[in-house]
Short mmCIF file of C-alpha atoms and ligand atoms in Angstrom, two decimals:
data_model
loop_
_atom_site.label_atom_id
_atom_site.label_comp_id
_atom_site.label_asym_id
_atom_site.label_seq_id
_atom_site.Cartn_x
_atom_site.Cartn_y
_atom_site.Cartn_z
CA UNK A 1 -149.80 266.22 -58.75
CA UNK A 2 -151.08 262.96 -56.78
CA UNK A 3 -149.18 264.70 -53.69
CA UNK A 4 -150.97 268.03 -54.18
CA UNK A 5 -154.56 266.55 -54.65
CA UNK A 6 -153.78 264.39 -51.37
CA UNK A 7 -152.82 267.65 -48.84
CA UNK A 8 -155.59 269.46 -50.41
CA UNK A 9 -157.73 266.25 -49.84
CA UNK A 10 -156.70 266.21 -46.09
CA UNK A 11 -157.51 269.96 -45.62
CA UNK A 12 -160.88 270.02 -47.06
CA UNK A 13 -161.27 266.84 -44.25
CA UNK A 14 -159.87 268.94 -42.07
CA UNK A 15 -161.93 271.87 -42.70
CA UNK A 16 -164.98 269.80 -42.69
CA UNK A 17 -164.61 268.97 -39.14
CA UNK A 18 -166.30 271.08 -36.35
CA UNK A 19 -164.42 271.67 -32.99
CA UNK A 20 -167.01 270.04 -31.23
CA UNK A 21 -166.64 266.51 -33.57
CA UNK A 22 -163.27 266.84 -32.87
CA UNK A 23 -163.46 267.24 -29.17
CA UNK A 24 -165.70 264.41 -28.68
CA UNK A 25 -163.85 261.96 -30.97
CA UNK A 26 -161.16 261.06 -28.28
CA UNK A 27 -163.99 260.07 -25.92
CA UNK A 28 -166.85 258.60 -27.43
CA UNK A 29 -167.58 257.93 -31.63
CA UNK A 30 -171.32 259.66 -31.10
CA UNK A 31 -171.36 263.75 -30.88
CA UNK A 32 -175.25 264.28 -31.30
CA UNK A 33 -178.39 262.88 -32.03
CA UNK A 34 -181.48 264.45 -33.55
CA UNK A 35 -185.20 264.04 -32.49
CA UNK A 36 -187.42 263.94 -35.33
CA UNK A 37 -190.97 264.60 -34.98
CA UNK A 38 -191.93 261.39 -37.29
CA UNK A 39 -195.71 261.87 -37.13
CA UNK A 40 -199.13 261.64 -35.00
CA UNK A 41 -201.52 259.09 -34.38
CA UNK A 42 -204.99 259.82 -32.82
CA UNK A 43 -206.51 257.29 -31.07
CA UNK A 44 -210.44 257.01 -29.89
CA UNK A 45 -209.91 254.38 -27.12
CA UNK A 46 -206.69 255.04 -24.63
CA UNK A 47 -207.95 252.32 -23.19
CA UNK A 48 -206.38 249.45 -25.98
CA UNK A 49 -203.03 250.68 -24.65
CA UNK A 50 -203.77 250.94 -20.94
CA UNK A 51 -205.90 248.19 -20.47
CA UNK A 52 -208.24 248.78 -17.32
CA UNK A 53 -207.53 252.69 -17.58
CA UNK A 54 -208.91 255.40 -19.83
CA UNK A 55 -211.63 253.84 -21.35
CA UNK A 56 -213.27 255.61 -23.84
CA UNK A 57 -210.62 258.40 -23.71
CA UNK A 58 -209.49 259.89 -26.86
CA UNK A 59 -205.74 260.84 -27.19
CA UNK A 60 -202.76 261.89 -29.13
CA UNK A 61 -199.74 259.82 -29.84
CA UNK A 62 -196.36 261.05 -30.58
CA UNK A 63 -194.26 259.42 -32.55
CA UNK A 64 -190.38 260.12 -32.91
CA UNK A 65 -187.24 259.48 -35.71
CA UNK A 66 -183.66 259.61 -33.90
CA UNK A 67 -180.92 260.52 -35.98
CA UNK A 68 -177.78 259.67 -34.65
CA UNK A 69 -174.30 261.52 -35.92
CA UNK A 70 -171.61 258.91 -35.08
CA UNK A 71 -167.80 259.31 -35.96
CA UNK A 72 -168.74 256.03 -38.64
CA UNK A 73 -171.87 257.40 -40.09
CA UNK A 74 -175.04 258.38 -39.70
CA UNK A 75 -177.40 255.62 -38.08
CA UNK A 76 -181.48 256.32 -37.98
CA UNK A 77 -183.60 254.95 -35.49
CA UNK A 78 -187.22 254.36 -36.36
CA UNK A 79 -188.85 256.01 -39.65
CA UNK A 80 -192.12 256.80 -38.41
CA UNK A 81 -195.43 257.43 -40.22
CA UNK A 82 -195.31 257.55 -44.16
CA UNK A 83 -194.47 260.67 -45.88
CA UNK A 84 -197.30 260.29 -48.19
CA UNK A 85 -199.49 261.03 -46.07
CA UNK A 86 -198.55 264.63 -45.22
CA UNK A 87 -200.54 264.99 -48.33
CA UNK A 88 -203.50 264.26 -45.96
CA UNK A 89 -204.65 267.27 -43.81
CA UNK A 90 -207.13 264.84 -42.23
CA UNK A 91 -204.88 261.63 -41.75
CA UNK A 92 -205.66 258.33 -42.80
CA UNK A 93 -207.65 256.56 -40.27
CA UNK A 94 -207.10 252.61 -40.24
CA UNK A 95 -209.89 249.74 -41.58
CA UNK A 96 -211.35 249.60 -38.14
CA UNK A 97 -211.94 253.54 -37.67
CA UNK A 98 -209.68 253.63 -34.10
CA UNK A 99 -206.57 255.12 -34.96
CA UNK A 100 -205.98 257.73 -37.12
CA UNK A 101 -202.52 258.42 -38.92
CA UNK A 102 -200.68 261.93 -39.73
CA UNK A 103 -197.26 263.03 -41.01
CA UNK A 104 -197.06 266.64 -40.62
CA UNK A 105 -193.51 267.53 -42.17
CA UNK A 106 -192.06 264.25 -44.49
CA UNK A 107 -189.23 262.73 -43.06
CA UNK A 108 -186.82 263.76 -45.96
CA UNK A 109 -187.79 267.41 -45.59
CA UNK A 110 -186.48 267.10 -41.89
CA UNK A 111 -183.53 265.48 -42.79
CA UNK A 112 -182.99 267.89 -45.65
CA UNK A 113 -183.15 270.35 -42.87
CA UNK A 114 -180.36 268.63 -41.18
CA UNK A 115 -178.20 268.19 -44.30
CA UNK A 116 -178.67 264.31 -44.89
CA UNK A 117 -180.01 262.60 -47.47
CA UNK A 118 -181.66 259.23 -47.49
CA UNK A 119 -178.90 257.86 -48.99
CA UNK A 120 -176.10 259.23 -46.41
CA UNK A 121 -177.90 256.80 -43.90
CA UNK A 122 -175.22 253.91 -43.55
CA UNK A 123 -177.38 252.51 -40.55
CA UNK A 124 -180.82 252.19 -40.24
CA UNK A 125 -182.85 250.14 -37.82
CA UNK A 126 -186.35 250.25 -36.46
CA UNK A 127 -187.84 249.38 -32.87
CA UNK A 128 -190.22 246.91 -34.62
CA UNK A 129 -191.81 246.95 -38.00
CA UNK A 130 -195.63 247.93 -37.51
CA UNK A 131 -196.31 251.15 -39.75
CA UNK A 132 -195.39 254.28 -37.30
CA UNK A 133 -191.98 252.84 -36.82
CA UNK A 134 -191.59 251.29 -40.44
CA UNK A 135 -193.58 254.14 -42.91
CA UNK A 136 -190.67 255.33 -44.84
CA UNK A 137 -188.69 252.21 -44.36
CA UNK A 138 -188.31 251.68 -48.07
CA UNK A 139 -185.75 254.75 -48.45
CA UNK A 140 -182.84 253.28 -46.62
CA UNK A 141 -182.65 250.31 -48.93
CA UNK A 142 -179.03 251.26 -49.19
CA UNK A 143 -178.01 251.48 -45.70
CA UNK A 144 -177.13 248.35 -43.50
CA UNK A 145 -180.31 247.15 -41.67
CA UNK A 146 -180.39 245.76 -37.90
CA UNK A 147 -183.35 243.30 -37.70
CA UNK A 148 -183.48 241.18 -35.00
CA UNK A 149 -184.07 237.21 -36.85
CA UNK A 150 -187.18 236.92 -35.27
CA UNK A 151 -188.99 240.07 -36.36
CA UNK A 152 -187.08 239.87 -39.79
CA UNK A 153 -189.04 236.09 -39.78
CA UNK A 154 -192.48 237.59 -39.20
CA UNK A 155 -191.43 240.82 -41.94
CA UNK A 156 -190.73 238.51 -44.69
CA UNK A 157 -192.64 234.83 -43.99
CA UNK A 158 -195.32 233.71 -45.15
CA UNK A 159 -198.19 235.91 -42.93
CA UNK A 160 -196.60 239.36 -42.42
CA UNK A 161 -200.15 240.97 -41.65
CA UNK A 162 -200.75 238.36 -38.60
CA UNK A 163 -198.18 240.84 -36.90
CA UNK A 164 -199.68 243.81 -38.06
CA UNK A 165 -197.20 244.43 -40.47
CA UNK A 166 -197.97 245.73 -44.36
CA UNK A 167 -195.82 243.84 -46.62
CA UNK A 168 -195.84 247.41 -48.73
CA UNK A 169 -193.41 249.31 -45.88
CA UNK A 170 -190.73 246.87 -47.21
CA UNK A 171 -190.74 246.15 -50.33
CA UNK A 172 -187.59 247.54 -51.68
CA UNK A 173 -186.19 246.18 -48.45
CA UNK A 174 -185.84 242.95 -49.71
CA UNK A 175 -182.66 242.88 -51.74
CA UNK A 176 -180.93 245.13 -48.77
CA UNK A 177 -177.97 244.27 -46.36
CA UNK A 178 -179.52 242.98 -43.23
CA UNK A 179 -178.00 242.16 -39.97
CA UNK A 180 -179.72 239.93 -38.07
CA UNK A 181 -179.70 239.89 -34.73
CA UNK A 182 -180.38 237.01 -31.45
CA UNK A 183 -180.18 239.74 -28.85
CA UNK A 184 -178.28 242.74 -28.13
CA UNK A 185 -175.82 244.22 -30.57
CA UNK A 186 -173.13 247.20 -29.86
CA UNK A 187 -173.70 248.64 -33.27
CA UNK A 188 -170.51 250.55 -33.84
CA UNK A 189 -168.27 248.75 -30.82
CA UNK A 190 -168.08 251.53 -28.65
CA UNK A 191 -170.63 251.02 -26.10
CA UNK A 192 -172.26 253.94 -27.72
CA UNK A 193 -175.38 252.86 -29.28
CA UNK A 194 -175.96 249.60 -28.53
CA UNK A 195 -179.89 247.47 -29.58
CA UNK A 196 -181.41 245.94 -26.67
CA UNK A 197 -183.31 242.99 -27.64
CA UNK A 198 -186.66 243.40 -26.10
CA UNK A 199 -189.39 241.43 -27.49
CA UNK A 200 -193.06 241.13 -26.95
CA UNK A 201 -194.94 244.07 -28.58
CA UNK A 202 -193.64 242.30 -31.38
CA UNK A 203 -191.43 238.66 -32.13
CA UNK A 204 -188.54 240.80 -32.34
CA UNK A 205 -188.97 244.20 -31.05
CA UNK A 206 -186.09 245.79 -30.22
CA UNK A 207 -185.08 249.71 -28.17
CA UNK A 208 -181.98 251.28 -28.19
CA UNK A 209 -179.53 252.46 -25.31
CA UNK A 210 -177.68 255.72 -26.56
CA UNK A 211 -174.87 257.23 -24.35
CA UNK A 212 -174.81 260.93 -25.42
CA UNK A 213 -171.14 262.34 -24.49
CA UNK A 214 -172.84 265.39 -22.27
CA UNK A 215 -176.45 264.61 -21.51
CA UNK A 216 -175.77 260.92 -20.69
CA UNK A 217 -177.14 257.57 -21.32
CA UNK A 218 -180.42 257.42 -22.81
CA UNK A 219 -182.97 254.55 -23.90
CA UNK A 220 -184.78 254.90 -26.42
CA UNK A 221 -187.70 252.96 -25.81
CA UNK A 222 -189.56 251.99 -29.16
CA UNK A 223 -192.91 250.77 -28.14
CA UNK A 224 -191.37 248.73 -25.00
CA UNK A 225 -194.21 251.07 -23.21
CA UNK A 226 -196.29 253.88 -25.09
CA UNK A 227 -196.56 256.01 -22.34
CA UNK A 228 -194.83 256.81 -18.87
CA UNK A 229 -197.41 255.29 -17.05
CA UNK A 230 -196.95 251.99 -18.74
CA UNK A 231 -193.35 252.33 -17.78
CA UNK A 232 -194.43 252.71 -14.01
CA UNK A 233 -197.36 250.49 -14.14
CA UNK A 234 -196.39 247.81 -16.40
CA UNK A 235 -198.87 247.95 -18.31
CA UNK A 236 -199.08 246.86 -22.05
CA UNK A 237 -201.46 246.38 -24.58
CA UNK A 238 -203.44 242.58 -24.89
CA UNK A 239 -202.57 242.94 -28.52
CA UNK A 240 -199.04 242.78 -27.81
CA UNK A 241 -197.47 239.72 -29.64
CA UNK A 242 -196.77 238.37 -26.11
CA UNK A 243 -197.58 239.91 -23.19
CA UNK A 244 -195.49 237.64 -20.85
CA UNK A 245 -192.19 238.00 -22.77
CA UNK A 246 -192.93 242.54 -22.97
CA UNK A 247 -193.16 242.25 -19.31
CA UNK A 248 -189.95 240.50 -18.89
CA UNK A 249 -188.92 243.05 -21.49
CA UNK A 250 -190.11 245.73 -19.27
CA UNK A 251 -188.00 244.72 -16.02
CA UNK A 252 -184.81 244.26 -17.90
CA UNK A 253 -184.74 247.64 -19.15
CA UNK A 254 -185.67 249.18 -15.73
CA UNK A 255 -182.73 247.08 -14.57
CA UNK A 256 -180.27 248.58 -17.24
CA UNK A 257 -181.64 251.46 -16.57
CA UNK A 258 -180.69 251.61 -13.01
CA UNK A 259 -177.36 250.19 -13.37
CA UNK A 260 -176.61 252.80 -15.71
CA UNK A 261 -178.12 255.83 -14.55
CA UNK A 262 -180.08 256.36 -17.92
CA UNK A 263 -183.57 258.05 -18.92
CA UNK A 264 -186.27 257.01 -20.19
CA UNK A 265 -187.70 258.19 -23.54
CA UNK A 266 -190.89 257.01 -24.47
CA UNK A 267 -191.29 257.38 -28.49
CA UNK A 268 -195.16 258.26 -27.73
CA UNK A 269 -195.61 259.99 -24.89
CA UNK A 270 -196.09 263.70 -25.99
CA UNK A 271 -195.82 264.83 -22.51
CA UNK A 272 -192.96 263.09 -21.36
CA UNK A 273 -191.19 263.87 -24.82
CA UNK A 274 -191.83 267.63 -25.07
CA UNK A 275 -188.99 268.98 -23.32
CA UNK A 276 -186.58 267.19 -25.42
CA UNK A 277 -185.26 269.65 -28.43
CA UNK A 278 -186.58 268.90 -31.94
CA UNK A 279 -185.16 268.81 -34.93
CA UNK A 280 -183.14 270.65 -36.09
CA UNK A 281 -182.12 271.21 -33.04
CA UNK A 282 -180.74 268.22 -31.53
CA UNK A 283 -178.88 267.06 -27.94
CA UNK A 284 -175.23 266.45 -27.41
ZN1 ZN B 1 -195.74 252.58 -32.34
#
């Protein structure tokens, strides 16, 4: 009977398997990843991100969730605004009136979509922990967490909001498996997806180089840069934690980025994202 349960174990495995997992397993652990539209924020003043340009200019962040399919799990990158508030048609705008905040479809709906649950997330880590990255944070309390030390430090001392941070986004965090990080980390040992340590918008902000088996190395940039012309310009916001240590930040990753060939993708830059498929499509 044990014998019997065992083949019929190994077919359904077998079954379960596309082609195109199967293919790609030889060569590389990661088949696909999925870009999830993770929210909006409207801003009054461009200006607080390009400091010098755009003053008084309204505009429209993106903001982005990348689900990665890896032959070890599922890993998500970022978690974007909170689903709560696509009960909002109007947003909610922050204290200070400058930024307002959307979710149009919840996260778990466009996972749903995709056939994951929360809870099939075995890896979860965010670019940095302010609350368009960190909104829905507090549904992968079961999945290993990448922090780097020094953000997890700000997250959980003593003065969480003198980061920008709202203790709220993690609050069922706090029990969870962390890894914590002092620089990069090759999270499944492939060379595959692999954290860059990049610090400076925050104490430990992090972005993530992703080698897709047919489009090619990406890097996922986090909030590195918010828009393509702070990539060129090297520009960042004064409000960064540091603006010294983001622009060192800045010309490490265009120095990876050479040496490997990769592109660019800036979390929320709407016009330098919109050519990338959406969820549920996603990009081999
Ligand atoms: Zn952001």
């Amino acid at each position: 009977m044990k014998k019997i349960l065992a083949i019929a174990a190994l077919l359904l495995a077998a079954c379960a398997q596309s082609p195109q997992l199967v293919k790609n397993e030889a060569t590389s652990g990661i088949d696909r990843m999925y870009v999830i539209p993770c929210g909006e924020n409207h801003v009054k003043d461009l200006s607080r991100w390009t400091p010098g340009v755009n003053v008084g200019k309204a505009a429209v962040f993106a903001d982005h969730c990348y689900l990665i399919r890896h032959a070890k799990g599922w890993m998500l990158w970022d978690s974007g605004n909170p689903d709560r508030l696509a009960d909002l048609p109007n947003g909610q705008a922050n204290p200070q009136g400058t930024i307002t905040a959307f979710m149009k479809k919840r996260l778990v709906d466009s996972l749903k979509e995709i056939g994951v649950a929360p809870a099939d997330i075995q890896y979860f880590a965010m670019s940095h922990s302010h609350g368009d990255h960190s909104g829905n944070a507090n549904l992968f309390a079961g999945s290993t967490i990448f922090m780097q030390q020094a953000e997890y430090d700000a997250v959980f001392g003593p003065e969480p909001q003198k980061y920008g941070f709202l203790p709220a986004n993690f609050e069922k965090l706090r029990g969870a498996k962390f890894v914590l990080l002092k620089g990069d980390h090759d999270v499944f040992g492939d060379g595959t997806v692999v954290i860059k340590s990049t610090p400076g918008h925050t104490p430990g902000h992090q972005s993530l180089f992703v080698k897709l088996p047919e489009h090619g190395p990406v890097l996922l940039s986090g909030d590195l840069v918010h828009l393509i012309y702070s990539w060129d310009n090297e520009v960042v916001p004064a409000f960064n934690f540091s603006v010294p240590q983001s622009l060192e930040s800045i010309k490490a990753m265009k120095a990876l980025v050479k040496s490997t060939n990769a592109e660019v993708w800036i979390n929320h830059d709407p016009e330098q994202t919109k050519d990338i498929p959406k969820a549920p499509k996603w990009v081999e």
